[in-house]
Amino acid sequence: TTNGRNGVSDSAYAIDTIEIPFGKANPFSTPMRLGGVDFLPDGRCVVCTLSGDVWLVDGLEGEFTSHKWKRIAAGLCQPLGLVVVDNKIVVSGRDQLTRLHDLNGDDEIDFVECITSDFITNPGHDVVTCLDVDDEGNFYFDSSVQGVLKYLPETDTVQVLGSGLRNPNGLGVRGDGGVVLATVQEGSWTPASAIHEPAAGSFHGLGGPREGAGQYGFKMPLCFVPRGIDHSSGGLDFLPADKRLGPLSGKIVGSSFGNCTHYLVLREEINGRSQGGVVPLTGDFLSGAHRIKFNKHDGSFYVAGSSGWQCYFQDVGSLQRVRYTGKPLYIPTNVKTHRNGFIIRYNCRLDPESVRLKNVLCQQWNYLYSAGYGSSELSSRDASQRGHDPVSVSSVHLLPDGKSVFIEIPSLAPVMQFHLFAQFAAKESDASNVFDTD
């Protein structure tokens, strides 16, 4: 049994903590680096750990002060993804997708079923991560060798949705399976952290450009994520439309493994092509945030964390709840790009007096796509120069709905990273940052 701690509730979202059974609290003395999280129909939480354990966590309801942990399975091969489907726990390991069966109802796993092992695993440290499922029961997971994979139970086949992704450790799937997002780690042929949208066998650049893979020889990401926001990306979740989530209802939330933080993901489609950006959210997690899951029982989303390379962690692992407090949060919820600027829509009415040119700052830069490890931030006008280019904003207009602002930029052109800082006022002053890739 471990304690629970409610987070500070003076803002729109509080981060509550379920203490992990470290040290003497864990009779098995196994490392508690969490790799997946989901919920049983009765509301209990299930987590898996990198060392091969699966645990039940009870006591999420009520005061949230005491939680009972029970290990129900052990000996799995580095499970880094977990979902509950039809009241059965499924985990993704470096060897296979595994369904766990409790045959006698004693909350201990009696039979381990291999769903599929028809994929390739890297023999090194970059293996198989994440696990998600769509409304039709198809499974999605990441392979550092093959890319984003989709397993179809109906035909017992594995499809490669997208390849050329460097060490993906994040995945988010819209319920209908129509949009899949994956995050990658900065390194060779990956100039910065990024969110990709694999589909139809797309190639995303790892190993260098390829013929027939589009204008650049690879598919550009939905957006790059600058180092100030993320330097090692984690998982994502398409949150459902549920009023208990507050302003994040129906939104996409991503996580930073490296910075132990999270952010809102904004996505738009233009002529069949997707692009997007991120908006930082407040709050820090105790370890590298890399799995997010909504809990329909309490209307909050939970973040599971681990520790590792380039991670600013306090604890080896963590399990925390992001709970809406009912207090206001003023954030951009939609971006629409035009030839001569952006329309940014907020979730609140804005003070017209604050929608002024002086309250907007824009800059942009590019990255070098190469075999080198990552990239400096380079001028979009002169690739030999490091740094950001200021972008001239001609005008700022509050639109008739009172929630949307048109930011006029006549010189708007395609770049790899665009930073928009807008400081508008609603009922109280609030600054928002949008990091957008056009």
Short mmCIF file of C-alpha atoms in Angstrom, two decimals:
data_model
loop_
_atom_site.label_atom_id
_atom_site.label_comp_id
_atom_site.label_asym_id
_atom_site.label_seq_id
_atom_site.Cartn_x
_atom_site.Cartn_y
_atom_site.Cartn_z
CA THR A 1 0.00 0.00 0.00
CA THR A 2 1.26 3.47 -0.89
CA ASN A 3 -0.02 6.96 -0.25
CA GLY A 4 -1.68 9.35 -2.65
CA ARG A 5 -1.03 13.08 -2.74
CA ASN A 6 -3.38 15.64 -4.20
CA GLY A 7 -1.66 18.35 -6.19
CA VAL A 8 -2.03 22.08 -5.75
CA SER A 9 -5.45 23.16 -7.05
CA ASP A 10 -4.87 26.87 -7.60
CA SER A 11 -4.89 26.51 -11.41
CA ALA A 12 -7.09 24.80 -13.98
CA TYR A 13 -5.39 21.41 -13.59
CA ALA A 14 -3.86 19.72 -10.57
CA ILE A 15 -1.33 16.91 -10.83
CA ASP A 16 -2.08 14.26 -8.19
CA THR A 17 0.48 11.59 -7.34
CA ILE A 18 0.11 7.87 -6.68
CA GLU A 19 3.26 6.91 -4.83
CA ILE A 20 5.20 4.09 -6.45
CA PRO A 21 6.21 1.12 -4.25
CA PHE A 22 9.94 1.76 -4.16
CA GLY A 23 12.39 0.13 -1.75
CA LYS A 24 10.87 -1.78 1.15
CA ALA A 25 7.35 -1.10 -0.13
CA ASN A 26 8.09 -3.51 -2.98
CA PRO A 27 8.60 -7.09 -1.69
CA PHE A 28 10.04 -8.14 -5.06
CA SER A 29 12.64 -5.34 -5.19
CA THR A 30 12.01 -4.88 -8.91
CA PRO A 31 12.68 -1.57 -10.67
CA MET A 32 9.52 0.47 -11.19
CA ARG A 33 10.07 2.17 -14.53
CA LEU A 34 6.52 2.32 -15.88
CA GLY A 35 5.98 1.51 -19.54
CA GLY A 36 2.21 1.46 -19.94
CA VAL A 37 -1.06 2.33 -18.21
CA ASP A 38 -4.77 1.61 -18.71
CA PHE A 39 -7.91 0.86 -16.69
CA LEU A 40 -10.11 -2.17 -16.12
CA PRO A 41 -13.90 -1.83 -16.48
CA ASP A 42 -14.22 -1.71 -12.67
CA GLY A 43 -11.96 1.36 -12.51
CA ARG A 44 -8.77 -0.25 -11.25
CA CYS A 45 -5.55 0.84 -12.88
CA VAL A 46 -3.12 -1.52 -14.63
CA VAL A 47 0.53 -0.66 -15.28
CA CYS A 48 3.49 -2.53 -16.71
CA THR A 49 7.17 -1.98 -16.03
CA LEU A 50 10.29 -2.19 -18.17
CA SER A 51 11.57 -5.04 -16.00
CA GLY A 52 8.62 -7.24 -17.02
CA ASP A 53 6.01 -6.85 -14.28
CA VAL A 54 2.31 -6.05 -14.50
CA TRP A 55 0.63 -4.46 -11.47
CA LEU A 56 -2.94 -3.72 -10.41
CA VAL A 57 -3.45 -0.41 -8.61
CA ASP A 58 -6.60 0.04 -6.51
CA GLY A 59 -7.94 3.01 -4.57
CA LEU A 60 -8.31 5.66 -7.26
CA GLU A 61 -11.80 6.60 -6.15
CA GLY A 62 -12.75 8.80 -3.21
CA GLU A 63 -10.11 10.68 -1.23
CA PHE A 64 -7.21 9.36 -3.30
CA THR A 65 -5.07 8.97 -0.16
CA SER A 66 -4.23 5.24 -0.14
CA HIS A 67 -3.52 2.87 -3.01
CA LYS A 68 -3.09 -0.88 -2.97
CA TRP A 69 -0.60 -2.39 -5.41
CA LYS A 70 -0.61 -6.05 -6.44
CA ARG A 71 1.78 -7.68 -8.89
CA ILE A 72 -0.27 -9.96 -11.13
CA ALA A 73 2.35 -11.01 -13.70
CA ALA A 74 6.13 -11.13 -14.04
CA GLY A 75 8.75 -12.27 -16.52
CA LEU A 76 7.47 -10.45 -19.58
CA CYS A 77 10.08 -9.17 -22.03
CA GLN A 78 10.46 -5.41 -21.56
CA PRO A 79 6.79 -4.41 -21.94
CA LEU A 80 6.56 -0.75 -22.94
CA GLY A 81 2.90 -0.56 -23.88
CA LEU A 82 -0.39 -1.74 -22.35
CA VAL A 83 -4.09 -1.59 -23.19
CA VAL A 84 -7.22 -3.23 -21.80
CA VAL A 85 -9.50 -4.70 -24.48
CA ASP A 86 -12.66 -6.67 -23.66
CA ASN A 87 -11.59 -6.86 -20.01
CA LYS A 88 -8.28 -8.48 -21.02
CA ILE A 89 -4.86 -6.91 -20.50
CA VAL A 90 -2.66 -6.76 -23.60
CA VAL A 91 0.99 -5.70 -23.48
CA SER A 92 3.60 -5.02 -26.14
CA GLY A 93 7.07 -6.43 -25.47
CA ARG A 94 10.23 -6.64 -27.49
CA ASP A 95 9.26 -10.23 -28.39
CA GLN A 96 5.50 -10.19 -29.01
CA LEU A 97 2.06 -8.77 -28.32
CA THR A 98 0.77 -10.67 -25.31
CA ARG A 99 -2.74 -11.16 -23.93
CA LEU A 100 -2.94 -11.97 -20.21
CA HIS A 101 -5.59 -14.32 -18.84
CA ASP A 102 -6.78 -14.64 -15.24
CA LEU A 103 -8.59 -17.97 -15.44
CA ASN A 104 -9.90 -18.23 -11.87
CA GLY A 105 -10.58 -14.61 -10.94
CA ASP A 106 -7.93 -14.30 -8.22
CA ASP A 107 -6.26 -11.26 -9.82
CA GLU A 108 -3.19 -13.23 -10.85
CA ILE A 109 -2.32 -14.13 -14.41
CA ASP A 110 -2.53 -17.86 -15.13
CA PHE A 111 -2.01 -17.97 -18.90
CA VAL A 112 0.03 -15.82 -21.26
CA GLU A 113 -1.18 -15.83 -24.88
CA CYS A 114 0.96 -14.71 -27.81
CA ILE A 115 -1.19 -12.61 -30.12
CA THR A 116 1.56 -12.04 -32.68
CA SER A 117 5.33 -11.96 -32.89
CA ASP A 118 5.38 -11.09 -36.58
CA PHE A 119 7.64 -8.06 -36.32
CA ILE A 120 11.34 -7.26 -36.13
CA THR A 121 13.03 -6.13 -32.92
CA ASN A 122 16.27 -4.20 -32.67
CA PRO A 123 18.89 -6.31 -30.83
CA GLY A 124 20.06 -3.17 -28.99
CA HIS A 125 18.34 -0.84 -26.56
CA ASP A 126 15.81 0.66 -28.99
CA VAL A 127 13.06 -1.91 -29.15
CA VAL A 128 9.24 -2.03 -29.25
CA THR A 129 7.28 0.70 -27.49
CA CYS A 130 3.71 1.87 -26.93
CA LEU A 131 0.41 0.14 -27.57
CA ASP A 132 -2.91 1.59 -28.65
CA VAL A 133 -6.13 0.23 -30.10
CA ASP A 134 -8.80 1.68 -32.36
CA ASP A 135 -12.57 1.27 -32.15
CA GLU A 136 -12.46 -1.85 -34.34
CA GLY A 137 -9.94 -3.63 -32.14
CA ASN A 138 -6.84 -3.14 -34.29
CA PHE A 139 -3.58 -2.72 -32.36
CA TYR A 140 -0.90 -0.10 -33.01
CA PHE A 141 2.66 -0.06 -31.69
CA ASP A 142 6.15 1.27 -32.46
CA SER A 143 9.21 -0.62 -33.64
CA SER A 144 12.59 1.10 -33.86
CA VAL A 145 13.38 -1.15 -36.84
CA GLN A 146 10.15 -1.10 -38.87
CA GLY A 147 8.34 2.03 -37.69
CA VAL A 148 4.69 2.30 -36.69
CA LEU A 149 2.93 -1.05 -36.97
CA LYS A 150 -0.74 -1.99 -37.11
CA TYR A 151 -1.90 -5.47 -36.20
CA LEU A 152 -5.26 -6.58 -37.64
CA PRO A 153 -6.73 -9.46 -35.60
CA GLU A 154 -9.27 -10.25 -38.32
CA THR A 155 -6.56 -11.28 -40.78
CA ASP A 156 -3.75 -11.95 -38.28
CA THR A 157 -1.45 -9.62 -40.19
CA VAL A 158 0.91 -6.78 -39.32
CA GLN A 159 1.06 -3.70 -41.54
CA VAL A 160 3.76 -1.02 -41.60
CA LEU A 161 1.94 2.32 -41.46
CA GLY A 162 5.12 4.37 -41.64
CA SER A 163 8.88 3.79 -41.52
CA GLY A 164 12.01 5.89 -41.16
CA LEU A 165 11.23 6.96 -37.59
CA ARG A 166 14.12 7.28 -35.15
CA ASN A 167 13.53 5.39 -31.90
CA PRO A 168 9.81 6.21 -31.58
CA ASN A 169 8.61 6.27 -27.96
CA GLY A 170 5.23 7.86 -28.46
CA LEU A 171 1.98 6.96 -30.17
CA GLY A 172 -1.53 8.33 -30.33
CA VAL A 173 -4.43 6.88 -32.31
CA ARG A 174 -7.75 8.55 -33.02
CA GLY A 175 -10.67 6.26 -32.22
CA ASP A 176 -11.57 5.60 -35.84
CA GLY A 177 -7.94 4.87 -36.72
CA GLY A 178 -7.99 7.65 -39.31
CA VAL A 179 -5.19 9.64 -37.67
CA VAL A 180 -2.12 8.09 -36.08
CA LEU A 181 0.60 10.23 -34.50
CA ALA A 182 4.08 9.06 -33.49
CA THR A 183 6.96 10.86 -31.80
CA VAL A 184 10.67 10.42 -32.51
CA GLN A 185 13.96 11.14 -30.76
CA GLU A 186 16.44 13.73 -31.99
CA GLY A 187 19.58 12.26 -33.57
CA SER A 188 20.83 11.16 -36.97
CA TRP A 189 18.49 12.19 -39.79
CA THR A 190 16.23 13.61 -37.08
CA PRO A 191 17.18 17.26 -36.50
CA ALA A 192 14.88 17.78 -33.50
CA SER A 193 12.10 16.10 -31.58
CA ALA A 194 9.03 15.80 -33.76
CA ILE A 195 5.49 14.50 -34.06
CA HIS A 196 4.90 12.49 -37.24
CA GLU A 197 1.71 11.29 -38.88
CA PRO A 198 2.44 7.92 -40.52
CA ALA A 199 -0.03 6.56 -43.05
CA ALA A 200 -0.13 4.29 -46.09
CA GLY A 201 3.49 3.18 -45.81
CA SER A 202 4.94 6.67 -45.55
CA PHE A 203 8.70 7.16 -45.11
CA HIS A 204 9.83 9.73 -42.54
CA GLY A 205 13.52 10.23 -43.22
CA LEU A 206 15.69 8.01 -41.02
CA GLY A 207 18.68 6.87 -43.08
CA GLY A 208 18.42 9.64 -45.65
CA PRO A 209 16.05 10.65 -48.45
CA ARG A 210 14.56 8.08 -50.79
CA GLU A 211 13.33 8.30 -54.35
CA GLY A 212 9.56 8.35 -54.63
CA ALA A 213 9.09 9.53 -51.04
CA GLY A 214 7.77 12.97 -51.89
CA GLN A 215 9.20 16.42 -52.48
CA TYR A 216 12.01 16.10 -49.93
CA GLY A 217 12.62 12.36 -50.19
CA PHE A 218 10.69 11.82 -46.96
CA LYS A 219 7.44 12.94 -45.36
CA MET A 220 7.83 16.03 -43.18
CA PRO A 221 6.53 15.74 -39.60
CA LEU A 222 3.26 17.19 -38.45
CA CYS A 223 5.51 19.50 -36.44
CA PHE A 224 8.95 19.73 -34.97
CA VAL A 225 9.05 20.43 -31.24
CA PRO A 226 11.81 22.87 -30.17
CA ARG A 227 14.21 21.92 -27.40
CA GLY A 228 12.78 24.43 -24.98
CA ILE A 229 9.54 22.45 -25.05
CA ASP A 230 10.79 18.91 -25.59
CA HIS A 231 14.10 17.18 -26.27
CA SER A 232 12.93 13.57 -25.96
CA SER A 233 9.31 12.94 -26.86
CA GLY A 234 6.84 10.60 -25.18
CA GLY A 235 3.34 9.37 -25.92
CA LEU A 236 0.14 11.13 -26.92
CA ASP A 237 -3.55 10.62 -26.32
CA PHE A 238 -6.64 11.71 -28.21
CA LEU A 239 -8.74 12.70 -25.22
CA PRO A 240 -12.49 12.09 -25.56
CA ALA A 241 -15.14 14.78 -25.52
CA ASP A 242 -15.93 14.70 -21.80
CA LYS A 243 -16.88 17.82 -19.85
CA ARG A 244 -14.98 16.52 -16.81
CA LEU A 245 -11.78 17.20 -18.74
CA GLY A 246 -12.54 20.91 -18.92
CA PRO A 247 -10.80 22.88 -21.69
CA LEU A 248 -8.80 19.80 -22.76
CA SER A 249 -11.97 17.87 -23.62
CA GLY A 250 -11.64 16.40 -27.11
CA LYS A 251 -8.05 17.60 -27.51
CA ILE A 252 -4.76 15.87 -28.31
CA VAL A 253 -2.25 15.92 -25.47
CA GLY A 254 1.40 14.98 -25.91
CA SER A 255 4.11 14.29 -23.35
CA SER A 256 7.79 15.08 -22.98
CA PHE A 257 9.90 12.23 -21.65
CA GLY A 258 12.96 14.45 -21.49
CA ASN A 259 11.43 17.48 -19.79
CA CYS A 260 8.83 15.57 -17.72
CA THR A 261 6.07 17.87 -19.00
CA HIS A 262 3.09 17.82 -21.39
CA TYR A 263 1.59 19.98 -24.11
CA LEU A 264 -1.50 20.50 -26.25
CA VAL A 265 -1.16 19.39 -29.88
CA LEU A 266 -2.98 21.43 -32.54
CA ARG A 267 -3.52 19.76 -35.91
CA GLU A 268 -4.94 21.12 -39.15
CA GLU A 269 -5.39 19.81 -42.70
CA ILE A 270 -4.76 21.91 -45.79
CA ASN A 271 -5.54 20.38 -49.19
CA GLY A 272 -5.21 16.88 -47.78
CA ARG A 273 -1.91 17.57 -45.99
CA SER A 274 -1.63 17.82 -42.24
CA GLN A 275 0.49 20.18 -40.18
CA GLY A 276 0.39 21.34 -36.61
CA GLY A 277 1.95 22.84 -33.55
CA VAL A 278 2.13 22.53 -29.78
CA VAL A 279 1.08 24.71 -26.85
CA PRO A 280 2.92 24.07 -23.54
CA LEU A 281 0.75 23.11 -20.57
CA THR A 282 1.70 23.91 -16.99
CA GLY A 283 2.83 21.30 -14.50
CA ASP A 284 5.78 18.93 -14.06
CA PHE A 285 5.85 15.16 -13.63
CA LEU A 286 8.15 13.20 -11.35
CA SER A 287 9.76 11.18 -14.13
CA GLY A 288 9.88 11.06 -17.90
CA ALA A 289 6.26 11.33 -19.04
CA HIS A 290 5.66 8.92 -21.90
CA ARG A 291 2.24 7.24 -21.55
CA ILE A 292 -1.11 9.04 -21.26
CA LYS A 293 -4.51 7.40 -20.72
CA PHE A 294 -7.96 8.78 -19.98
CA ASN A 295 -9.87 7.19 -17.09
CA LYS A 296 -13.60 7.23 -17.83
CA HIS A 297 -14.40 6.50 -14.17
CA ASP A 298 -13.09 9.78 -12.75
CA GLY A 299 -12.86 11.90 -15.92
CA SER A 300 -9.14 12.59 -15.54
CA PHE A 301 -6.15 11.46 -17.55
CA TYR A 302 -3.20 9.61 -16.06
CA VAL A 303 0.46 9.93 -16.99
CA ALA A 304 2.93 7.07 -16.49
CA GLY A 305 6.62 7.86 -16.39
CA SER A 306 10.03 6.28 -16.44
CA SER A 307 13.64 7.42 -16.32
CA GLY A 308 16.53 7.10 -18.72
CA TRP A 309 18.78 8.88 -21.15
CA GLN A 310 18.46 12.68 -21.25
CA CYS A 311 15.56 12.79 -18.79
CA TYR A 312 15.19 15.39 -16.03
CA PHE A 313 13.54 12.97 -13.61
CA GLN A 314 13.13 13.14 -9.85
CA ASP A 315 11.96 9.54 -9.41
CA VAL A 316 12.82 6.36 -11.33
CA GLY A 317 9.15 5.94 -12.24
CA SER A 318 5.88 7.74 -11.64
CA LEU A 319 2.11 7.43 -11.91
CA GLN A 320 0.18 10.70 -11.74
CA ARG A 321 -3.31 12.01 -12.42
CA VAL A 322 -4.09 15.26 -14.22
CA ARG A 323 -7.37 16.49 -12.74
CA TYR A 324 -9.49 19.43 -13.87
CA THR A 325 -10.23 21.73 -10.92
CA GLY A 326 -12.92 23.85 -12.57
CA LYS A 327 -10.76 26.95 -12.67
CA PRO A 328 -10.35 28.76 -16.00
CA LEU A 329 -7.64 28.00 -18.53
CA TYR A 330 -7.24 30.34 -21.49
CA ILE A 331 -5.56 28.52 -24.37
CA PRO A 332 -5.53 28.42 -28.17
CA THR A 333 -7.60 25.48 -29.34
CA ASN A 334 -7.35 25.78 -33.11
CA VAL A 335 -4.98 27.17 -35.72
CA LYS A 336 -5.94 27.79 -39.33
CA THR A 337 -3.18 28.82 -41.71
CA HIS A 338 -3.79 31.14 -44.66
CA ARG A 339 -1.44 32.48 -47.32
CA ASN A 340 -1.12 35.75 -45.46
CA GLY A 341 -1.33 34.74 -41.81
CA PHE A 342 -2.99 32.66 -39.11
CA ILE A 343 -6.39 32.53 -37.46
CA ILE A 344 -5.90 31.51 -33.84
CA ARG A 345 -9.07 30.49 -32.01
CA TYR A 346 -9.18 30.56 -28.21
CA ASN A 347 -11.55 28.82 -25.81
CA CYS A 348 -12.63 32.16 -24.31
CA ARG A 349 -13.70 35.61 -25.38
CA LEU A 350 -10.81 38.03 -25.58
CA ASP A 351 -10.54 41.59 -24.36
CA PRO A 352 -10.52 43.70 -27.57
CA GLU A 353 -8.13 46.19 -25.99
CA SER A 354 -5.50 43.46 -25.63
CA VAL A 355 -5.65 42.33 -29.27
CA ARG A 356 -2.92 44.68 -30.41
CA LEU A 357 0.13 44.39 -32.62
CA LYS A 358 2.45 45.08 -29.69
CA ASN A 359 1.23 41.90 -27.97
CA VAL A 360 2.37 39.57 -30.77
CA LEU A 361 5.89 38.32 -31.50
CA CYS A 362 6.80 35.91 -34.29
CA GLN A 363 10.06 34.25 -35.28
CA GLN A 364 11.04 31.30 -37.44
CA TRP A 365 13.94 28.99 -38.21
CA ASN A 366 14.94 25.82 -40.03
CA TYR A 367 16.91 22.70 -39.18
CA LEU A 368 19.57 20.80 -41.12
CA TYR A 369 18.36 17.37 -42.18
CA SER A 370 21.51 15.24 -42.21
CA ALA A 371 23.28 12.20 -40.80
CA GLY A 372 24.67 14.38 -38.02
CA TYR A 373 23.29 14.07 -34.51
CA GLY A 374 20.49 16.63 -34.38
CA SER A 375 20.75 20.13 -35.79
CA SER A 376 21.37 23.68 -34.73
CA GLU A 377 18.51 26.14 -35.16
CA LEU A 378 19.34 27.88 -38.42
CA SER A 379 18.20 31.02 -40.18
CA SER A 380 15.46 30.31 -42.71
CA ARG A 381 16.98 33.02 -44.93
CA ASP A 382 20.63 31.96 -44.71
CA ALA A 383 21.27 28.35 -43.75
CA SER A 384 24.91 29.15 -42.94
CA GLN A 385 23.81 31.31 -40.01
CA ARG A 386 22.62 30.03 -36.65
CA GLY A 387 19.67 31.69 -34.99
CA HIS A 388 16.07 32.74 -35.48
CA ASP A 389 14.64 35.16 -38.02
CA PRO A 390 12.16 37.78 -36.79
CA VAL A 391 8.88 37.76 -38.72
CA SER A 392 7.08 41.01 -39.47
CA VAL A 393 3.41 41.09 -38.43
CA SER A 394 1.37 43.68 -40.35
CA SER A 395 -1.82 43.68 -38.30
CA VAL A 396 -3.87 41.85 -35.69
CA HIS A 397 -7.67 41.62 -35.86
CA LEU A 398 -10.22 40.27 -33.39
CA LEU A 399 -12.86 38.44 -35.43
CA PRO A 400 -16.64 38.77 -34.86
CA ASP A 401 -16.90 35.64 -32.68
CA GLY A 402 -14.77 37.39 -30.06
CA LYS A 403 -12.61 34.27 -29.66
CA SER A 404 -10.57 34.26 -32.85
CA VAL A 405 -7.70 36.48 -33.91
CA PHE A 406 -6.32 36.93 -37.41
CA ILE A 407 -2.59 37.62 -37.38
CA GLU A 408 -1.61 39.08 -40.74
CA ILE A 409 1.83 38.09 -42.04
CA PRO A 410 2.17 38.96 -45.75
CA SER A 411 5.61 37.33 -45.95
CA LEU A 412 4.45 33.97 -44.54
CA ALA A 413 6.44 31.16 -46.18
CA PRO A 414 7.08 27.46 -45.51
CA VAL A 415 9.60 26.88 -42.70
CA MET A 416 10.42 23.99 -40.40
CA GLN A 417 9.69 25.88 -37.17
CA PHE A 418 7.50 28.90 -36.52
CA HIS A 419 7.14 30.43 -33.06
CA LEU A 420 4.12 32.60 -32.34
CA PHE A 421 3.95 34.34 -28.97
CA ALA A 422 0.65 36.11 -28.31
CA GLN A 423 -0.27 37.85 -25.08
CA PHE A 424 -3.99 38.55 -25.07
CA ALA A 425 -6.32 39.08 -22.13
CA ALA A 426 -9.55 37.31 -21.26
CA LYS A 427 -10.95 37.84 -17.80
CA GLU A 428 -7.39 37.96 -16.58
CA SER A 429 -4.08 38.34 -18.38
CA ASP A 430 -2.62 35.17 -19.77
CA ALA A 431 0.30 34.51 -22.12
CA SER A 432 0.22 31.65 -24.61
CA ASN A 433 2.97 30.20 -26.76
CA VAL A 434 2.26 28.37 -29.99
CA PHE A 435 5.18 26.58 -31.66
CA ASP A 436 3.96 25.89 -35.17
CA THR A 437 5.47 24.23 -38.22
CA ASP A 438 4.27 25.51 -41.58
#
